[in-house]
Every structure is written in C-alpha cells, then in structure tokens.
C-alpha cells in the first residue's frame, strides 16, 4: 500500500492541501513566533499557502491569531 500524504487546511483560504505544499507557522512554548521549514518544531502550529494573499486574509480575519492562540503584532 502506498503511504498516504497528510492533508492540512490553510488558515487563509481554508483549502485543504497536502502538508508538504504548505508553510507551517509555529508559536514555540516560550511564545516566539517563527516559520517552521521542517514541520517538526515544538509548539502550536498553523498552516498557510505560500501565496501572500492567504497570509493577508489570515491576518485580516484574525484566523492566524486564533490558531496560534496569541495576538500577533503588526
């Protein structure tokens, strides 16, 4: 059987896509927010498409704030 590819939902456009196609934004246990290239960093994560419009939508609708459970400064 072929290995299944996990699906994740973009918090900007709300489309489900294969995990490797998305960028993971992570809030570390110490509160620092960063991009996680490998997808293995410890902390609470949210996924975004590499499209800048998805990032704008996620910030405008506060979806990224809700997903990471923190207020993200401008």
CSV table of N, CA, C and O in Angstrom, one decimal:
chain,number,residue,atom,x,y,z
A,1,UNK,N,0.8,-1.2,0.0
A,1,UNK,CA,0.0,0.0,0.0
A,1,UNK,C,0.9,1.2,0.0
A,1,UNK,O,1.8,1.4,0.8
A,2,UNK,N,0.5,2.2,-0.8
A,2,UNK,CA,1.3,3.5,-0.8
A,2,UNK,C,1.0,4.3,0.4
A,2,UNK,O,-0.1,4.2,1.0
A,3,UNK,N,2.0,5.0,0.9
A,3,UNK,CA,1.9,5.8,2.1
A,3,UNK,C,1.0,7.0,1.8
A,3,UNK,O,1.2,7.7,0.8
A,4,UNK,N,0.0,7.3,2.7
A,4,UNK,CA,-0.9,8.4,2.4
A,4,UNK,C,-0.2,9.7,2.8
A,4,UNK,O,0.6,9.8,3.8
A,5,UNK,N,-0.5,10.8,2.1
A,5,UNK,CA,0.1,12.1,2.4
A,5,UNK,C,-0.9,12.9,3.2
A,5,UNK,O,-2.0,13.0,2.9
A,6,UNK,N,-0.5,13.3,4.4
A,6,UNK,CA,-1.4,14.1,5.3
A,6,UNK,C,-1.9,15.4,4.7
A,6,UNK,O,-1.1,16.0,4.0
A,7,UNK,N,-3.1,15.7,4.9
A,7,UNK,CA,-3.7,16.9,4.4
A,7,UNK,C,-3.8,17.9,5.6
A,7,UNK,O,-4.1,17.5,6.7
A,8,UNK,N,-3.6,19.2,5.3
A,8,UNK,CA,-3.8,20.3,6.3
A,8,UNK,C,-4.6,21.4,5.6
A,8,UNK,O,-4.6,21.5,4.4
A,9,UNK,N,-5.2,22.2,6.4
A,9,UNK,CA,-6.0,23.3,5.9
A,9,UNK,C,-5.3,24.6,6.1
A,9,UNK,O,-4.8,24.9,7.2
A,10,UNK,N,-5.3,25.4,5.0
A,10,UNK,CA,-4.7,26.7,5.1
A,10,UNK,C,-5.6,27.6,5.9
A,10,UNK,O,-6.8,27.6,5.7
A,11,UNK,N,-5.1,28.4,6.9
A,11,UNK,CA,-5.9,29.3,7.7
A,11,UNK,C,-6.4,30.5,6.9
A,11,UNK,O,-7.3,31.2,7.4
A,12,UNK,N,-5.7,30.8,5.8
A,12,UNK,CA,-6.1,32.0,5.0
A,12,UNK,C,-7.2,31.7,4.0
A,12,UNK,O,-8.3,32.3,4.2
A,13,UNK,N,-7.0,30.7,3.1
A,13,UNK,CA,-8.0,30.4,2.1
A,13,UNK,C,-9.0,29.3,2.5
A,13,UNK,O,-9.9,29.0,1.8
A,14,UNK,N,-8.6,28.6,3.6
A,14,UNK,CA,-9.4,27.4,4.1
A,14,UNK,C,-9.5,26.2,3.2
A,14,UNK,O,-10.3,25.4,3.3
A,15,UNK,N,-8.5,26.1,2.2
A,15,UNK,CA,-8.4,25.0,1.3
A,15,UNK,C,-7.6,23.9,1.9
A,15,UNK,O,-6.6,24.2,2.6
A,16,UNK,N,-8.0,22.6,1.8
A,16,UNK,CA,-7.1,21.5,2.2
A,16,UNK,C,-6.1,21.2,1.1
A,16,UNK,O,-6.5,21.1,0.0
A,17,UNK,N,-4.9,21.0,1.6
A,17,UNK,CA,-3.8,20.7,0.6
A,17,UNK,C,-2.9,19.8,1.3
A,17,UNK,O,-2.8,19.6,2.5
A,18,UNK,N,-2.0,19.1,0.5
A,18,UNK,CA,-1.0,18.2,1.1
A,18,UNK,C,-0.1,19.0,2.0
A,18,UNK,O,0.3,20.1,1.6
A,19,UNK,N,0.3,18.4,3.1
A,19,UNK,CA,1.1,19.1,4.1
A,19,UNK,C,2.4,19.6,3.5
A,19,UNK,O,2.8,20.8,3.9
A,20,UNK,N,3.1,18.9,2.6
A,20,UNK,CA,4.4,19.5,2.1
A,20,UNK,C,4.2,20.7,1.3
A,20,UNK,O,5.2,21.5,1.1
A,21,UNK,N,3.0,21.0,0.8
A,21,UNK,CA,2.8,22.2,-0.1
A,21,UNK,C,2.6,23.5,0.8
A,21,UNK,O,2.6,24.6,0.3
A,22,UNK,N,2.4,23.3,2.1
A,22,UNK,CA,2.1,24.4,3.0
A,22,UNK,C,3.2,24.9,3.8
A,22,UNK,O,4.2,24.1,4.0
A,23,UNK,N,3.2,26.1,4.3
A,23,UNK,CA,4.2,26.6,5.3
A,23,UNK,C,3.6,26.6,6.7
A,23,UNK,O,2.5,27.0,6.9
A,24,UNK,N,4.4,26.1,7.6
A,24,UNK,CA,3.9,26.0,9.0
A,24,UNK,C,4.4,27.2,9.8
A,24,UNK,O,5.6,27.5,9.8
A,25,UNK,N,3.5,27.9,10.4
A,25,UNK,CA,3.9,29.0,11.3
A,25,UNK,C,3.7,28.4,12.7
A,25,UNK,O,2.6,27.8,13.0
A,26,UNK,N,4.7,28.5,13.6
A,26,UNK,CA,4.6,27.9,14.9
A,26,UNK,C,4.8,28.9,16.0
A,26,UNK,O,5.6,29.8,15.9
A,27,UNK,N,4.1,28.7,17.1
A,27,UNK,CA,4.3,29.5,18.3
A,27,UNK,C,5.0,28.5,19.3
A,27,UNK,O,4.4,27.6,19.7
A,28,UNK,N,6.2,28.8,19.6
A,28,UNK,CA,7.0,28.0,20.5
A,28,UNK,C,6.5,28.1,21.9
A,28,UNK,O,5.8,29.0,22.3
A,29,UNK,N,6.9,27.1,22.8
A,29,UNK,CA,6.4,27.2,24.2
A,29,UNK,C,6.9,28.5,24.9
A,29,UNK,O,6.2,28.9,25.8
A,30,UNK,N,7.9,29.1,24.4
A,30,UNK,CA,8.4,30.4,25.1
A,30,UNK,C,7.6,31.6,24.5
A,30,UNK,O,7.8,32.7,24.9
A,31,UNK,N,6.7,31.4,23.5
A,31,UNK,CA,5.9,32.5,23.0
A,31,UNK,C,6.4,33.1,21.7
A,31,UNK,O,5.8,33.9,21.0
A,32,UNK,N,7.6,32.6,21.2
A,32,UNK,CA,8.2,33.2,20.0
A,32,UNK,C,7.5,32.6,18.8
A,32,UNK,O,7.1,31.4,18.7
A,33,UNK,N,7.2,33.4,17.8
A,33,UNK,CA,6.5,33.0,16.5
A,33,UNK,C,7.5,32.9,15.4
A,33,UNK,O,8.3,33.9,15.2
A,34,UNK,N,7.6,31.8,14.7
A,34,UNK,CA,8.5,31.6,13.6
A,34,UNK,C,8.0,30.7,12.5
A,34,UNK,O,6.9,30.1,12.7
A,35,UNK,N,8.7,30.7,11.4
A,35,UNK,CA,8.3,29.8,10.3
A,35,UNK,C,9.0,28.5,10.6
A,35,UNK,O,10.2,28.5,11.0
A,36,UNK,N,8.4,27.4,10.4
A,36,UNK,CA,8.9,26.0,10.6
A,36,UNK,C,9.1,25.3,9.2
A,36,UNK,O,8.1,24.8,8.7
A,37,UNK,N,10.3,25.3,8.7
A,37,UNK,CA,10.5,24.7,7.4
A,37,UNK,C,10.4,23.2,7.4
A,37,UNK,O,9.9,22.6,6.4
A,38,UNK,N,10.8,22.6,8.5
A,38,UNK,CA,10.8,21.1,8.5
A,38,UNK,C,9.4,20.6,9.0
A,38,UNK,O,9.1,19.4,8.7
A,39,UNK,N,8.6,21.4,9.7
A,39,UNK,CA,7.3,20.9,10.1
A,39,UNK,C,7.4,20.1,11.4
A,39,UNK,O,6.5,19.4,11.7
A,40,UNK,N,8.6,20.2,12.1
A,40,UNK,CA,8.8,19.3,13.3
A,40,UNK,C,9.0,20.1,14.6
A,40,UNK,O,9.2,19.5,15.6
A,41,UNK,N,9.0,21.5,14.5
A,41,UNK,CA,9.3,22.3,15.7
A,41,UNK,C,8.2,22.1,16.7
A,41,UNK,O,7.0,21.9,16.4
A,42,UNK,N,8.6,22.1,18.0
A,42,UNK,CA,7.7,22.0,19.1
A,42,UNK,C,6.9,23.3,19.2
A,42,UNK,O,7.4,24.4,19.0
A,43,UNK,N,5.6,23.1,19.5
A,43,UNK,CA,4.8,24.3,19.7
A,43,UNK,C,3.5,24.2,18.9
A,43,UNK,O,3.2,23.2,18.2
A,44,UNK,N,2.7,25.2,19.0
A,44,UNK,CA,1.4,25.2,18.4
A,44,UNK,C,1.5,25.7,17.0
A,44,UNK,O,2.2,26.8,16.8
A,45,UNK,N,1.0,25.0,16.0
A,45,UNK,CA,1.2,25.4,14.6
A,45,UNK,C,0.0,25.7,13.8
A,45,UNK,O,-1.1,25.3,14.2
A,46,UNK,N,0.2,26.5,12.8
A,46,UNK,CA,-0.9,26.8,11.8
A,46,UNK,C,-0.3,26.7,10.4
A,46,UNK,O,0.9,27.0,10.3
A,47,UNK,N,-1.1,26.4,9.4
A,47,UNK,CA,-0.6,26.2,8.1
A,47,UNK,C,-1.1,27.2,7.2
A,47,UNK,O,-2.2,27.6,7.2
A,48,UNK,N,-0.2,27.7,6.2
A,48,UNK,CA,-0.5,28.7,5.3
A,48,UNK,C,0.0,28.3,3.9
A,48,UNK,O,1.0,27.7,3.8
A,49,UNK,N,-0.8,28.7,2.8
A,49,UNK,CA,-0.3,28.5,1.5
A,49,UNK,C,0.9,29.5,1.3
A,49,UNK,O,1.0,30.5,1.9
A,50,UNK,N,1.8,29.2,0.3
A,50,UNK,CA,2.9,30.1,0.1
A,50,UNK,C,2.4,31.4,-0.7
A,50,UNK,O,3.2,32.2,-1.0
A,51,UNK,N,1.1,31.5,-0.9
A,51,UNK,CA,0.6,32.7,-1.6
A,51,UNK,C,0.5,33.9,-0.6
A,51,UNK,O,-0.1,33.7,0.5
A,52,UNK,N,1.0,35.0,-0.9
A,52,UNK,CA,0.9,36.2,0.0
A,52,UNK,C,-0.5,36.6,0.3
A,52,UNK,O,-0.8,37.1,1.4
A,53,UNK,N,-1.5,36.4,-0.6
A,53,UNK,CA,-2.9,36.7,-0.4
A,53,UNK,C,-3.4,35.9,0.8
A,53,UNK,O,-4.3,36.4,1.6
A,54,UNK,N,-3.0,34.6,1.0
A,54,UNK,CA,-3.5,33.8,2.1
A,54,UNK,C,-3.0,34.4,3.4
A,54,UNK,O,-3.8,34.4,4.4
A,55,UNK,N,-1.8,34.9,3.4
A,55,UNK,CA,-1.3,35.5,4.7
A,55,UNK,C,-2.1,36.7,5.0
A,55,UNK,O,-2.5,36.9,6.1
A,56,UNK,N,-2.4,37.6,4.0
A,56,UNK,CA,-3.2,38.8,4.2
A,56,UNK,C,-4.5,38.4,4.7
A,56,UNK,O,-5.0,39.1,5.7
A,57,UNK,N,-5.2,37.4,4.2
A,57,UNK,CA,-6.5,37.0,4.6
A,57,UNK,C,-6.5,36.5,6.0
A,57,UNK,O,-7.4,36.8,6.8
A,58,UNK,N,-5.5,35.7,6.4
A,58,UNK,CA,-5.4,35.1,7.7
A,58,UNK,C,-5.1,36.2,8.8
A,58,UNK,O,-5.7,36.1,9.9
A,59,UNK,N,-4.4,37.2,8.4
A,59,UNK,CA,-4.1,38.3,9.4
A,59,UNK,C,-5.4,39.2,9.5
A,59,UNK,O,-5.8,39.6,10.6
A,60,UNK,N,-6.0,39.5,8.4
A,60,UNK,CA,-7.2,40.4,8.3
A,60,UNK,C,-8.3,39.8,9.1
A,60,UNK,O,-9.0,40.5,9.9
A,61,UNK,N,-8.5,38.5,9.0
A,61,UNK,CA,-9.7,37.8,9.7
A,61,UNK,C,-9.3,37.3,11.1
A,61,UNK,O,-10.1,36.7,11.7
A,62,UNK,N,-8.1,37.6,11.5
A,62,UNK,CA,-7.6,37.1,12.8
A,62,UNK,C,-7.5,35.6,12.9
A,62,UNK,O,-7.4,35.1,14.0
A,63,UNK,N,-7.6,34.9,11.8
A,63,UNK,CA,-7.5,33.4,11.9
A,63,UNK,C,-6.2,32.9,12.4
A,63,UNK,O,-6.1,31.9,13.1
A,64,UNK,N,-5.1,33.6,12.0
A,64,UNK,CA,-3.8,33.2,12.5
A,64,UNK,C,-3.7,33.4,14.0
A,64,UNK,O,-3.1,32.6,14.7
A,65,UNK,N,-4.2,34.5,14.5
A,65,UNK,CA,-4.2,34.8,15.9
A,65,UNK,C,-5.0,33.7,16.7
A,65,UNK,O,-4.5,33.2,17.7
A,66,UNK,N,-6.1,33.3,16.2
A,66,UNK,CA,-6.9,32.2,16.8
A,66,UNK,C,-6.2,30.9,16.8
A,66,UNK,O,-6.2,30.2,17.8
A,67,UNK,N,-5.6,30.6,15.6
A,67,UNK,CA,-5.0,29.3,15.5
A,67,UNK,C,-3.8,29.1,16.4
A,67,UNK,O,-3.5,28.1,17.0
A,68,UNK,N,-3.0,30.2,16.6
A,68,UNK,CA,-1.8,30.2,17.4
A,68,UNK,C,-2.1,30.6,18.9
A,68,UNK,O,-1.2,30.5,19.7
A,69,UNK,N,-3.4,31.0,19.1
A,69,UNK,CA,-3.8,31.4,20.5
A,69,UNK,C,-2.9,32.5,21.0
A,69,UNK,O,-2.5,32.5,22.2
A,70,UNK,N,-2.6,33.5,20.2
A,70,UNK,CA,-1.8,34.6,20.6
A,70,UNK,C,-2.1,35.8,19.7
A,70,UNK,O,-2.5,35.6,18.6
A,71,UNK,N,-2.0,37.0,20.2
A,71,UNK,CA,-2.2,38.2,19.4
A,71,UNK,C,-0.8,38.5,18.7
A,71,UNK,O,0.2,38.7,19.3
A,72,UNK,N,-0.9,38.6,17.3
A,72,UNK,CA,0.3,38.8,16.6
A,72,UNK,C,0.4,40.3,16.3
A,72,UNK,O,-0.5,40.9,15.7
A,73,UNK,N,1.5,40.9,16.7
A,73,UNK,CA,1.6,42.4,16.4
A,73,UNK,C,1.9,42.6,14.9
A,73,UNK,O,2.3,41.7,14.2
A,74,UNK,N,1.5,43.8,14.5
A,74,UNK,CA,1.7,44.2,13.1
A,74,UNK,C,3.2,44.1,12.7
A,74,UNK,O,3.6,43.7,11.7
